Each structure stands twice: as structure tokens, then as C-alpha cells.
Amino acid sequence: MNCYYCFACKKFFRSESNLCLNCGKGSAAATRKIWKSTPTVDIYRIYVDGNLVGNQRVKKKAG
């Protein structure tokens, strides 16, 4: 599975195809790197072609 970023929806997703799962438009290949980590939340920076395009906040599951 590859990572993609849809500029129309402003969504980061993983898929086999570069078509957005939300709107169906083509998306750009993306990478994400962890920026901050707390006990309850991880914040990732999303990059397309080396340029920062957004952040992703992921809540950690308890357990």
C-alpha cells in the first residue's frame, strides 16, 4: 500500500490506487513523518515532493 494526498479533499490516505477514496479524483504520492508525540496523540507532517502540505493528528488507542 502506498500513501497519497488528495489536494481536492485535503485528505491523507493509504491505497493501492492513487484515486481518492473520498472524491474519486487523482492524488499525489505523499510521505508522513512524526513531528510530535504525546501519551494520547501523535502529530505527523505530510509531505508531497518534499513540500509540507499539512498535518495529521492521530489519537492513540488505550491498552
Short mmCIF file of N, CA and C in Angstrom, two decimals:
data_model
loop_
_atom_site.label_atom_id
_atom_site.label_comp_id
_atom_site.label_asym_id
_atom_site.label_seq_id
_atom_site.Cartn_x
_atom_site.Cartn_y
_atom_site.Cartn_z
N MET A 1 0.83 -1.18 0.00
CA MET A 1 0.00 0.00 0.00
C MET A 1 0.88 1.25 0.00
N ASN A 2 0.48 2.19 -0.77
CA ASN A 2 1.21 3.45 -0.87
C ASN A 2 0.40 4.56 -0.21
N CYS A 3 1.08 5.64 0.14
CA CYS A 3 0.44 6.79 0.77
C CYS A 3 0.20 7.87 -0.27
N TYR A 4 -0.97 8.51 -0.19
CA TYR A 4 -1.34 9.55 -1.13
C TYR A 4 -1.99 10.71 -0.40
N TYR A 5 -1.96 11.89 -1.04
CA TYR A 5 -2.60 13.09 -0.50
C TYR A 5 -3.48 13.69 -1.59
N CYS A 6 -4.75 13.87 -1.28
CA CYS A 6 -5.70 14.47 -2.22
C CYS A 6 -5.78 15.97 -1.95
N PHE A 7 -5.44 16.77 -2.93
CA PHE A 7 -5.48 18.22 -2.77
C PHE A 7 -6.91 18.75 -2.82
N ALA A 8 -7.82 18.04 -3.48
CA ALA A 8 -9.21 18.48 -3.54
C ALA A 8 -9.90 18.33 -2.18
N CYS A 9 -9.68 17.20 -1.52
CA CYS A 9 -10.32 16.91 -0.22
C CYS A 9 -9.45 17.29 0.97
N LYS A 10 -8.16 17.50 0.73
CA LYS A 10 -7.20 17.75 1.81
C LYS A 10 -7.11 16.54 2.74
N LYS A 11 -7.09 15.33 2.14
CA LYS A 11 -7.06 14.09 2.91
C LYS A 11 -5.80 13.28 2.59
N PHE A 12 -5.26 12.64 3.61
CA PHE A 12 -4.14 11.71 3.50
C PHE A 12 -4.72 10.31 3.64
N PHE A 13 -4.33 9.41 2.73
CA PHE A 13 -4.87 8.05 2.80
C PHE A 13 -3.87 7.06 2.23
N ARG A 14 -4.08 5.78 2.56
CA ARG A 14 -3.27 4.68 2.04
C ARG A 14 -4.14 3.84 1.13
N SER A 15 -3.60 3.49 -0.05
CA SER A 15 -4.37 2.72 -1.01
C SER A 15 -3.43 2.11 -2.04
N GLU A 16 -3.94 1.15 -2.80
CA GLU A 16 -3.20 0.58 -3.92
C GLU A 16 -3.26 1.51 -5.13
N SER A 17 -4.33 2.28 -5.23
CA SER A 17 -4.56 3.18 -6.37
C SER A 17 -4.40 4.63 -5.91
N ASN A 18 -4.07 5.51 -6.85
CA ASN A 18 -3.92 6.91 -6.49
C ASN A 18 -5.25 7.67 -6.55
N LEU A 19 -6.37 6.99 -6.80
CA LEU A 19 -7.67 7.64 -6.81
C LEU A 19 -8.13 7.84 -5.37
N CYS A 20 -8.60 9.06 -5.08
CA CYS A 20 -9.04 9.41 -3.73
C CYS A 20 -10.22 8.54 -3.33
N LEU A 21 -10.21 8.05 -2.11
CA LEU A 21 -11.29 7.22 -1.60
C LEU A 21 -12.53 8.03 -1.29
N ASN A 22 -12.38 9.36 -1.15
CA ASN A 22 -13.49 10.23 -0.79
C ASN A 22 -14.16 10.84 -2.02
N CYS A 23 -13.37 11.43 -2.93
CA CYS A 23 -13.96 12.14 -4.07
C CYS A 23 -13.72 11.46 -5.41
N GLY A 24 -12.78 10.53 -5.49
CA GLY A 24 -12.54 9.81 -6.74
C GLY A 24 -11.55 10.48 -7.68
N LYS A 25 -10.99 11.61 -7.30
CA LYS A 25 -10.01 12.31 -8.15
C LYS A 25 -8.61 11.75 -7.91
N GLY A 26 -7.71 12.03 -8.83
CA GLY A 26 -6.32 11.59 -8.70
C GLY A 26 -5.61 12.31 -7.57
N SER A 27 -4.65 11.63 -6.97
CA SER A 27 -3.93 12.18 -5.82
C SER A 27 -2.43 12.07 -6.03
N ALA A 28 -1.68 12.81 -5.23
CA ALA A 28 -0.22 12.82 -5.32
C ALA A 28 0.39 11.89 -4.29
N ALA A 29 1.49 11.24 -4.67
CA ALA A 29 2.21 10.38 -3.73
C ALA A 29 2.73 11.24 -2.58
N ALA A 30 2.60 10.73 -1.35
CA ALA A 30 2.96 11.51 -0.17
C ALA A 30 3.74 10.67 0.82
N THR A 31 4.42 11.36 1.73
CA THR A 31 5.08 10.71 2.85
C THR A 31 4.67 11.45 4.11
N ARG A 32 4.77 10.76 5.25
CA ARG A 32 4.48 11.43 6.51
C ARG A 32 5.58 11.10 7.51
N LYS A 33 5.92 12.10 8.30
CA LYS A 33 6.96 11.96 9.31
C LYS A 33 6.41 12.45 10.64
N ILE A 34 6.74 11.72 11.70
CA ILE A 34 6.24 12.11 13.02
C ILE A 34 6.88 13.43 13.42
N TRP A 35 6.06 14.33 13.96
CA TRP A 35 6.54 15.64 14.35
C TRP A 35 6.51 15.78 15.87
N LYS A 36 5.37 15.42 16.49
CA LYS A 36 5.24 15.47 17.94
C LYS A 36 4.53 14.22 18.41
N SER A 37 4.87 13.80 19.60
CA SER A 37 4.21 12.65 20.19
C SER A 37 3.94 12.92 21.66
N THR A 38 2.69 12.71 22.07
CA THR A 38 2.29 12.83 23.47
C THR A 38 1.71 11.48 23.88
N PRO A 39 1.41 11.29 25.15
CA PRO A 39 0.85 10.00 25.56
C PRO A 39 -0.50 9.66 24.90
N THR A 40 -1.24 10.66 24.43
CA THR A 40 -2.56 10.39 23.84
C THR A 40 -2.65 10.67 22.34
N VAL A 41 -1.73 11.47 21.78
CA VAL A 41 -1.84 11.91 20.38
C VAL A 41 -0.47 11.91 19.71
N ASP A 42 -0.44 11.48 18.43
CA ASP A 42 0.72 11.66 17.57
C ASP A 42 0.36 12.67 16.50
N ILE A 43 1.27 13.57 16.19
CA ILE A 43 1.05 14.54 15.12
C ILE A 43 2.10 14.30 14.05
N TYR A 44 1.64 14.08 12.82
CA TYR A 44 2.51 13.81 11.69
C TYR A 44 2.49 15.00 10.74
N ARG A 45 3.60 15.24 10.07
CA ARG A 45 3.68 16.22 8.99
C ARG A 45 3.59 15.46 7.68
N ILE A 46 2.78 15.94 6.74
CA ILE A 46 2.59 15.28 5.45
C ILE A 46 3.32 16.08 4.38
N TYR A 47 4.16 15.37 3.60
CA TYR A 47 4.97 16.00 2.56
C TYR A 47 4.65 15.40 1.19
N VAL A 48 4.57 16.26 0.19
CA VAL A 48 4.44 15.85 -1.21
C VAL A 48 5.60 16.50 -1.96
N ASP A 49 6.43 15.69 -2.57
CA ASP A 49 7.62 16.17 -3.29
C ASP A 49 8.52 17.05 -2.42
N GLY A 50 8.62 16.72 -1.15
CA GLY A 50 9.48 17.45 -0.23
C GLY A 50 8.86 18.72 0.32
N ASN A 51 7.64 19.06 -0.07
CA ASN A 51 6.97 20.26 0.41
C ASN A 51 5.91 19.90 1.44
N LEU A 52 5.87 20.64 2.54
CA LEU A 52 4.89 20.41 3.58
C LEU A 52 3.51 20.83 3.07
N VAL A 53 2.54 19.90 3.15
CA VAL A 53 1.18 20.22 2.69
C VAL A 53 0.15 20.17 3.81
N GLY A 54 0.49 19.58 4.95
CA GLY A 54 -0.47 19.53 6.04
C GLY A 54 0.02 18.70 7.21
N ASN A 55 -0.84 18.64 8.21
CA ASN A 55 -0.58 17.85 9.41
C ASN A 55 -1.67 16.80 9.55
N GLN A 56 -1.34 15.72 10.24
CA GLN A 56 -2.32 14.70 10.54
C GLN A 56 -2.22 14.39 12.03
N ARG A 57 -3.35 14.44 12.70
CA ARG A 57 -3.41 14.16 14.13
C ARG A 57 -4.04 12.79 14.32
N VAL A 58 -3.34 11.92 15.04
CA VAL A 58 -3.80 10.54 15.25
C VAL A 58 -3.89 10.28 16.74
N LYS A 59 -5.10 9.94 17.20
CA LYS A 59 -5.29 9.61 18.61
C LYS A 59 -4.80 8.18 18.85
N LYS A 60 -4.09 8.00 19.95
CA LYS A 60 -3.60 6.67 20.31
C LYS A 60 -4.71 5.90 21.02
N LYS A 61 -4.74 4.62 20.78
CA LYS A 61 -5.72 3.76 21.43
C LYS A 61 -5.19 3.32 22.79
N ALA A 62 -6.06 3.30 23.77
CA ALA A 62 -5.68 2.87 25.12
C ALA A 62 -5.53 1.36 25.13
N GLY A 63 -4.56 0.89 25.88
CA GLY A 63 -4.44 -0.55 26.03
C GLY A 63 -3.12 -0.99 25.70
#
